[in-house]
mmCIF file of C-alpha atoms in Angstrom:
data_model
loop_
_atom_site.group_PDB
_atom_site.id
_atom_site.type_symbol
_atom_site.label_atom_id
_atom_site.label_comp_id
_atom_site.label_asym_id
_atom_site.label_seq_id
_atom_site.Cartn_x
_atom_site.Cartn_y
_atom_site.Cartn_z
ATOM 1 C CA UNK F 1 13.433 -22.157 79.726
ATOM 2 C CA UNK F 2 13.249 -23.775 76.294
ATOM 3 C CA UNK F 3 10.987 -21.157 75.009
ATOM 4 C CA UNK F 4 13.194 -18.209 76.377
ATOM 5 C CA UNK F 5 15.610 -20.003 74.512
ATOM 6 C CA UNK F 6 13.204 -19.599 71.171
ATOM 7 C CA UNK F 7 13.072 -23.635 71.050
ATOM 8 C CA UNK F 8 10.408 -25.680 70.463
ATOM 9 C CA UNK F 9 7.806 -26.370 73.593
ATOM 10 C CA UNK F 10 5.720 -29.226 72.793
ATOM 11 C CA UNK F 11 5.369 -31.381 75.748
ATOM 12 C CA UNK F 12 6.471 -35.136 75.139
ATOM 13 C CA UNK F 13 4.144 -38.077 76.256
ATOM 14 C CA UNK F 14 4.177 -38.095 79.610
ATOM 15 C CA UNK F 15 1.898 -41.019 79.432
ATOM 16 C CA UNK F 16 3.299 -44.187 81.392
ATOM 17 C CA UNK F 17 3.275 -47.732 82.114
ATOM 18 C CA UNK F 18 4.221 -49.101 85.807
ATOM 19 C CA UNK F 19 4.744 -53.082 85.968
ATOM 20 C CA UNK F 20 4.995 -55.065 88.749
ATOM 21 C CA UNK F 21 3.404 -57.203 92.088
ATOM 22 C CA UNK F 22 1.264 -55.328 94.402
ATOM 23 C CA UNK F 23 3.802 -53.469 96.992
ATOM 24 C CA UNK F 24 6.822 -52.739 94.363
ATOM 25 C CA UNK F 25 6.074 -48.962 95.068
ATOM 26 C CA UNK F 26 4.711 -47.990 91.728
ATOM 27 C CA UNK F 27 1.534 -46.330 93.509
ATOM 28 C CA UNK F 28 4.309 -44.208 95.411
ATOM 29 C CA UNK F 29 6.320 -43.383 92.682
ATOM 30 C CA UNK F 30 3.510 -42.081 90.594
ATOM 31 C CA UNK F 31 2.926 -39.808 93.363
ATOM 32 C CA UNK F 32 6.413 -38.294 93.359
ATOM 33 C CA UNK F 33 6.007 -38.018 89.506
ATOM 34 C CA UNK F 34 3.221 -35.882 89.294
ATOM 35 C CA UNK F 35 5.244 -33.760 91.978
ATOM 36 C CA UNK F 36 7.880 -33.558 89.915
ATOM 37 C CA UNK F 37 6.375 -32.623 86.861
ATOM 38 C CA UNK F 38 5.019 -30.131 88.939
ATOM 39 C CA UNK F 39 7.979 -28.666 89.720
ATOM 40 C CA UNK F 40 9.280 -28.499 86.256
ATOM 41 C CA UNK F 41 6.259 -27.352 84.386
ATOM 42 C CA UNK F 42 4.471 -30.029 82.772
ATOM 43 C CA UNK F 43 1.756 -30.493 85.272
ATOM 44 C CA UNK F 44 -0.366 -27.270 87.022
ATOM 45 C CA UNK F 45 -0.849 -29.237 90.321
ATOM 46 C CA UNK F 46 0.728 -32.307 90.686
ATOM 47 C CA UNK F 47 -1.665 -33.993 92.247
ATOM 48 C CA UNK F 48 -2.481 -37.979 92.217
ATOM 49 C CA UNK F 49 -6.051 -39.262 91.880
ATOM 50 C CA UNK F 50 -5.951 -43.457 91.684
ATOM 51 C CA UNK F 51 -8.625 -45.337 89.863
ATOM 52 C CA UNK F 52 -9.683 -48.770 89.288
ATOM 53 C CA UNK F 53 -12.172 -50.399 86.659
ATOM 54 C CA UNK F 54 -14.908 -49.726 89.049
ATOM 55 C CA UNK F 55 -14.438 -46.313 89.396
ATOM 56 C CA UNK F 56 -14.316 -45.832 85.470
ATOM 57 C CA UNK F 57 -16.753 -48.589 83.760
ATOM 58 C CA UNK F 58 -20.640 -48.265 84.355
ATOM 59 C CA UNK F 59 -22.538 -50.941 84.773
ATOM 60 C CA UNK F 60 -25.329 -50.354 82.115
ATOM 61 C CA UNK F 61 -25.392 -48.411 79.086
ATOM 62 C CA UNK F 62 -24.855 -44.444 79.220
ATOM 63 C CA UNK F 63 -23.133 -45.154 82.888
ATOM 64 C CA UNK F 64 -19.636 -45.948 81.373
ATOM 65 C CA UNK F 65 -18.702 -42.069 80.366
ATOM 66 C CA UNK F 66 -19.778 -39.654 83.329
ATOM 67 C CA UNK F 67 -18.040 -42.359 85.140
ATOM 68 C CA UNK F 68 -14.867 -42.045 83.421
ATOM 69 C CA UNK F 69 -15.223 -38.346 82.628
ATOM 70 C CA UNK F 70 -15.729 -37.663 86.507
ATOM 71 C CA UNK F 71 -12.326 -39.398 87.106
ATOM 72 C CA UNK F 72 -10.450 -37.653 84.634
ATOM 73 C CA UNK F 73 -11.915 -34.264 85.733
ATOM 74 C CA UNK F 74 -10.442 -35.175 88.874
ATOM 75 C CA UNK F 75 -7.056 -35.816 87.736
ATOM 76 C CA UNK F 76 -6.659 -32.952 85.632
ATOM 77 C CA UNK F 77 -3.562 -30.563 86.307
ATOM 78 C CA UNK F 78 -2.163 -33.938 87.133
ATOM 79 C CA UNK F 79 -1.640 -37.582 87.536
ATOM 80 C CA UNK F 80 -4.040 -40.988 87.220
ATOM 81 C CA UNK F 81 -2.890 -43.744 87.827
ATOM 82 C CA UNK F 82 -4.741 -46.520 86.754
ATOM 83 C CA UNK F 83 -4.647 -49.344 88.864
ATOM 84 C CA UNK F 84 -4.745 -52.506 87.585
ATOM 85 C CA UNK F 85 -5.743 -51.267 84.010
ATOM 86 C CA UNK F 86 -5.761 -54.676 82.241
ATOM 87 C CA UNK F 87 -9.301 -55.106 83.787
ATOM 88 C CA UNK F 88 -10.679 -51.958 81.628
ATOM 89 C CA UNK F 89 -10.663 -54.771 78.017
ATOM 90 C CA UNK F 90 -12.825 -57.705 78.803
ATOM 91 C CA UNK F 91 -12.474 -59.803 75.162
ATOM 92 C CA UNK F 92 -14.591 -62.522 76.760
ATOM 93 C CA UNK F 93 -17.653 -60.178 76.872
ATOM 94 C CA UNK F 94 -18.356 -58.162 73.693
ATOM 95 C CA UNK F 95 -21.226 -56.324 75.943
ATOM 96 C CA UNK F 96 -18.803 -55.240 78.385
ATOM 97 C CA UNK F 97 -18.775 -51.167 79.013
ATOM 98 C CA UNK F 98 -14.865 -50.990 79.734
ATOM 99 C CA UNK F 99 -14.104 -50.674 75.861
ATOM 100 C CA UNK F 100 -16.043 -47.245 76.131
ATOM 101 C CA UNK F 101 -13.920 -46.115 78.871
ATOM 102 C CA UNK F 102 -11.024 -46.671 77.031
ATOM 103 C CA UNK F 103 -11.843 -45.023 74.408
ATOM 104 C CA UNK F 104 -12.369 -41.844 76.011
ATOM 105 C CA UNK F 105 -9.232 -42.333 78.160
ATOM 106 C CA UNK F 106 -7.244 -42.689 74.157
ATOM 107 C CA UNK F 107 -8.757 -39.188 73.045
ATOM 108 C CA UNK F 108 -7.813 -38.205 76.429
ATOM 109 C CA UNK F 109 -4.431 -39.551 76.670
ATOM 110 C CA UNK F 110 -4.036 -37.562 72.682
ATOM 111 C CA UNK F 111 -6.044 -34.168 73.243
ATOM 112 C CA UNK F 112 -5.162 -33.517 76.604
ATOM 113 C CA UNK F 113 -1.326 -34.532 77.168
ATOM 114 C CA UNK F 114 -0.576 -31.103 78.286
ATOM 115 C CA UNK F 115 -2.865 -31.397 81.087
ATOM 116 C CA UNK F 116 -3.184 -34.766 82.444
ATOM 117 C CA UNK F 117 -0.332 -37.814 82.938
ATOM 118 C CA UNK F 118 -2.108 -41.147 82.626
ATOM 119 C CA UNK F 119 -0.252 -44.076 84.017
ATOM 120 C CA UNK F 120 -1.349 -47.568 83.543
ATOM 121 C CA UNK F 121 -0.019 -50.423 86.369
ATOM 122 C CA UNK F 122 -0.413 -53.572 86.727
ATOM 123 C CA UNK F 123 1.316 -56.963 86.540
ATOM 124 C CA UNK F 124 3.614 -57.192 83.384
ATOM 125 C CA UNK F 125 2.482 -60.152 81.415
ATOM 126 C CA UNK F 126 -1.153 -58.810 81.810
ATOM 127 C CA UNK F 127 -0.176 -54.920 80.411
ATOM 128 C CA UNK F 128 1.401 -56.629 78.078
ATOM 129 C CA UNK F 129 -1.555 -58.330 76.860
ATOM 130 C CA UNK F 130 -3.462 -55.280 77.473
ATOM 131 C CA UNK F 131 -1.549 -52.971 75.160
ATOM 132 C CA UNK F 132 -1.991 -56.222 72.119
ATOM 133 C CA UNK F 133 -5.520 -55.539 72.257
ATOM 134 C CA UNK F 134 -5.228 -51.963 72.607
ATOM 135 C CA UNK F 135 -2.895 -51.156 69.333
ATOM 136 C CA UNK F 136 -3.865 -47.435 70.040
ATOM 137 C CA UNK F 137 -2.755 -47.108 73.624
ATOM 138 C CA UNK F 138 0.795 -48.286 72.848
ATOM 139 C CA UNK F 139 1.112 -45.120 70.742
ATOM 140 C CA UNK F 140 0.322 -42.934 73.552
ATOM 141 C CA UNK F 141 2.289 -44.515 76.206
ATOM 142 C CA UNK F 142 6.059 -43.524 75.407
ATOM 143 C CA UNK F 143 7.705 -44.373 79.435
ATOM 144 C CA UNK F 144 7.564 -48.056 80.380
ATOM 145 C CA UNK F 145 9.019 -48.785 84.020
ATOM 146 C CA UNK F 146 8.994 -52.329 85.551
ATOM 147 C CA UNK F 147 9.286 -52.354 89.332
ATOM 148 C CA UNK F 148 11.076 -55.486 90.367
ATOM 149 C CA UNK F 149 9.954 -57.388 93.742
ATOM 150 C CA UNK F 150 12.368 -56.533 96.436
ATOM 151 C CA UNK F 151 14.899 -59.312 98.079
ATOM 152 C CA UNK F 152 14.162 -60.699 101.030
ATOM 153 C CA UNK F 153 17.026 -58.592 102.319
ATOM 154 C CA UNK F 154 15.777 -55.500 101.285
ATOM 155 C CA UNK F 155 12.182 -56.708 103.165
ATOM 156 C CA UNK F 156 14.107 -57.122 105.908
ATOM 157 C CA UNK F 157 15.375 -53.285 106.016
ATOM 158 C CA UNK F 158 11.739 -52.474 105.533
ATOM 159 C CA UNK F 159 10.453 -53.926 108.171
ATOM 160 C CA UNK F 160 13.750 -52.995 110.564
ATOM 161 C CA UNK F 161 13.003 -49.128 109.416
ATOM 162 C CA UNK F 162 8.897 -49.803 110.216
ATOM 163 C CA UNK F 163 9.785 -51.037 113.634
ATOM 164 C CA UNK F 164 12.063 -48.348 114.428
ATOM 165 C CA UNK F 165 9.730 -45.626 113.420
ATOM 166 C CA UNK F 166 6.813 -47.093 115.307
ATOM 167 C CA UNK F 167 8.962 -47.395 118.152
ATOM 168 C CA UNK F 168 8.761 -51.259 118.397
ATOM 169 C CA UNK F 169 12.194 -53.014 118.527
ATOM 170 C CA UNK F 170 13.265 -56.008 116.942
ATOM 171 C CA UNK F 171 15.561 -58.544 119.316
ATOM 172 C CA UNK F 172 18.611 -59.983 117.762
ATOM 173 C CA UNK F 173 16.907 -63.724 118.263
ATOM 174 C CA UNK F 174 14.010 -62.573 116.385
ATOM 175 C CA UNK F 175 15.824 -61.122 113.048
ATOM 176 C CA UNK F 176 17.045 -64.414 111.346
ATOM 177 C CA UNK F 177 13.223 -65.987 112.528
ATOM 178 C CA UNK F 178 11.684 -63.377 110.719
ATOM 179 C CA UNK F 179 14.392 -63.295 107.653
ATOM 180 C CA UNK F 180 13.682 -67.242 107.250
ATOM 181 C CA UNK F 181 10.202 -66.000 106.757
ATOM 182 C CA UNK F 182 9.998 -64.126 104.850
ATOM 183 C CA UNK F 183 12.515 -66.190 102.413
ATOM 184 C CA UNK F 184 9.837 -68.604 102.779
ATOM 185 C CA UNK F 185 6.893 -66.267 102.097
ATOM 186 C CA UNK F 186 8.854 -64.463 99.246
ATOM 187 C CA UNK F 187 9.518 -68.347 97.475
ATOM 188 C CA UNK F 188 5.967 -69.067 97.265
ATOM 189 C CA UNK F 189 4.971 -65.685 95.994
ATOM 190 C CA UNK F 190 7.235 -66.418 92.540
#
């Protein structure tokens, strides 16, 4: 549309950061994303590969990069998410292959926005510390999203919606058991 128009058609950095516990949805809505940009153009296929440290960091030398390079080949024409992607910078260990993998993921991230959406999740405080060490990756990553736990309320529509659609029933006497539960499970997780 914008270059019908005769207006400029750069692509913006898609590149993004998801925050937030295990189960906040971030793995889902990365998935959507990629469809998305699919629809509108920024992304050939839309599709989602996840990854980890151990599918992208060798464990000897010259095992780091086909590792990583396999992964990205994967996700081009669309999305990877990078689970957990504090674990890639190890300042502890100066021997430790992850810095190579995220090097290749920054030239990535810079010479192939057009083809690829990287999105690095994991718990906030920890990105956070990730992206100090990493001055370069801040640069690249322009859309931070923090996905807040849910309520114990809203757990309890989950698991009313789960119940229905696997054709279990809940009885009224069991609902406030269950909701003083999970209140319970949800105070010791903060």
């Amino acid at each position: 549309l914008r270059r019908n128009l005769g207006l400029d058609t750069s692509v913006p950095s898609l590149h993004m950061c998801f925050t937030g516990a295990p189960g906040t949805g971030k793995t889902t809505v990365a998935m959507r994303m990629g469809q998305i940009l699919q629809r509108m153009g920024y992304s050939r296929s839309g599709h989602l590969v996840v990854a980890t440290r151990d599918d992208l960091v060798g464990q000897y030398v010259g095992h780091t990069a086909p590792k990583t390079k396999e992964v990205i080949k994967k996700a081009m024409g669309g999305v990877l998410l990078i689970d957990e992607a504090y674990y890639l910078y190890n300042a502890s260990n100066d021997r430790d292959y992850g810095q190579e993998s995220i090097e290749i993921l920054l030239n990535v991230m810079e010479e192939n926005r057009e083809d690829i959406v990287i999105v690095l999740a994991g718990y906030k405080d920890r990105m956070d510390k990730f992206f100090s060490f990493i001055p370069g990756m801040s640069s690249r990553v322009g859309n931070h999203i923090e996905f807040p736990n849910y309520e114990p309320e809203e757990l309890l529509s989950i698991a009313k919606v789960m119940c229905r659609d696997l054709e279990y029933e809940m009885s009224v006497d069991a609902e406030p058991i269950f909701f003083e539960y999970i209140k319970k499970t949800n105070d010791h997780a903060l």
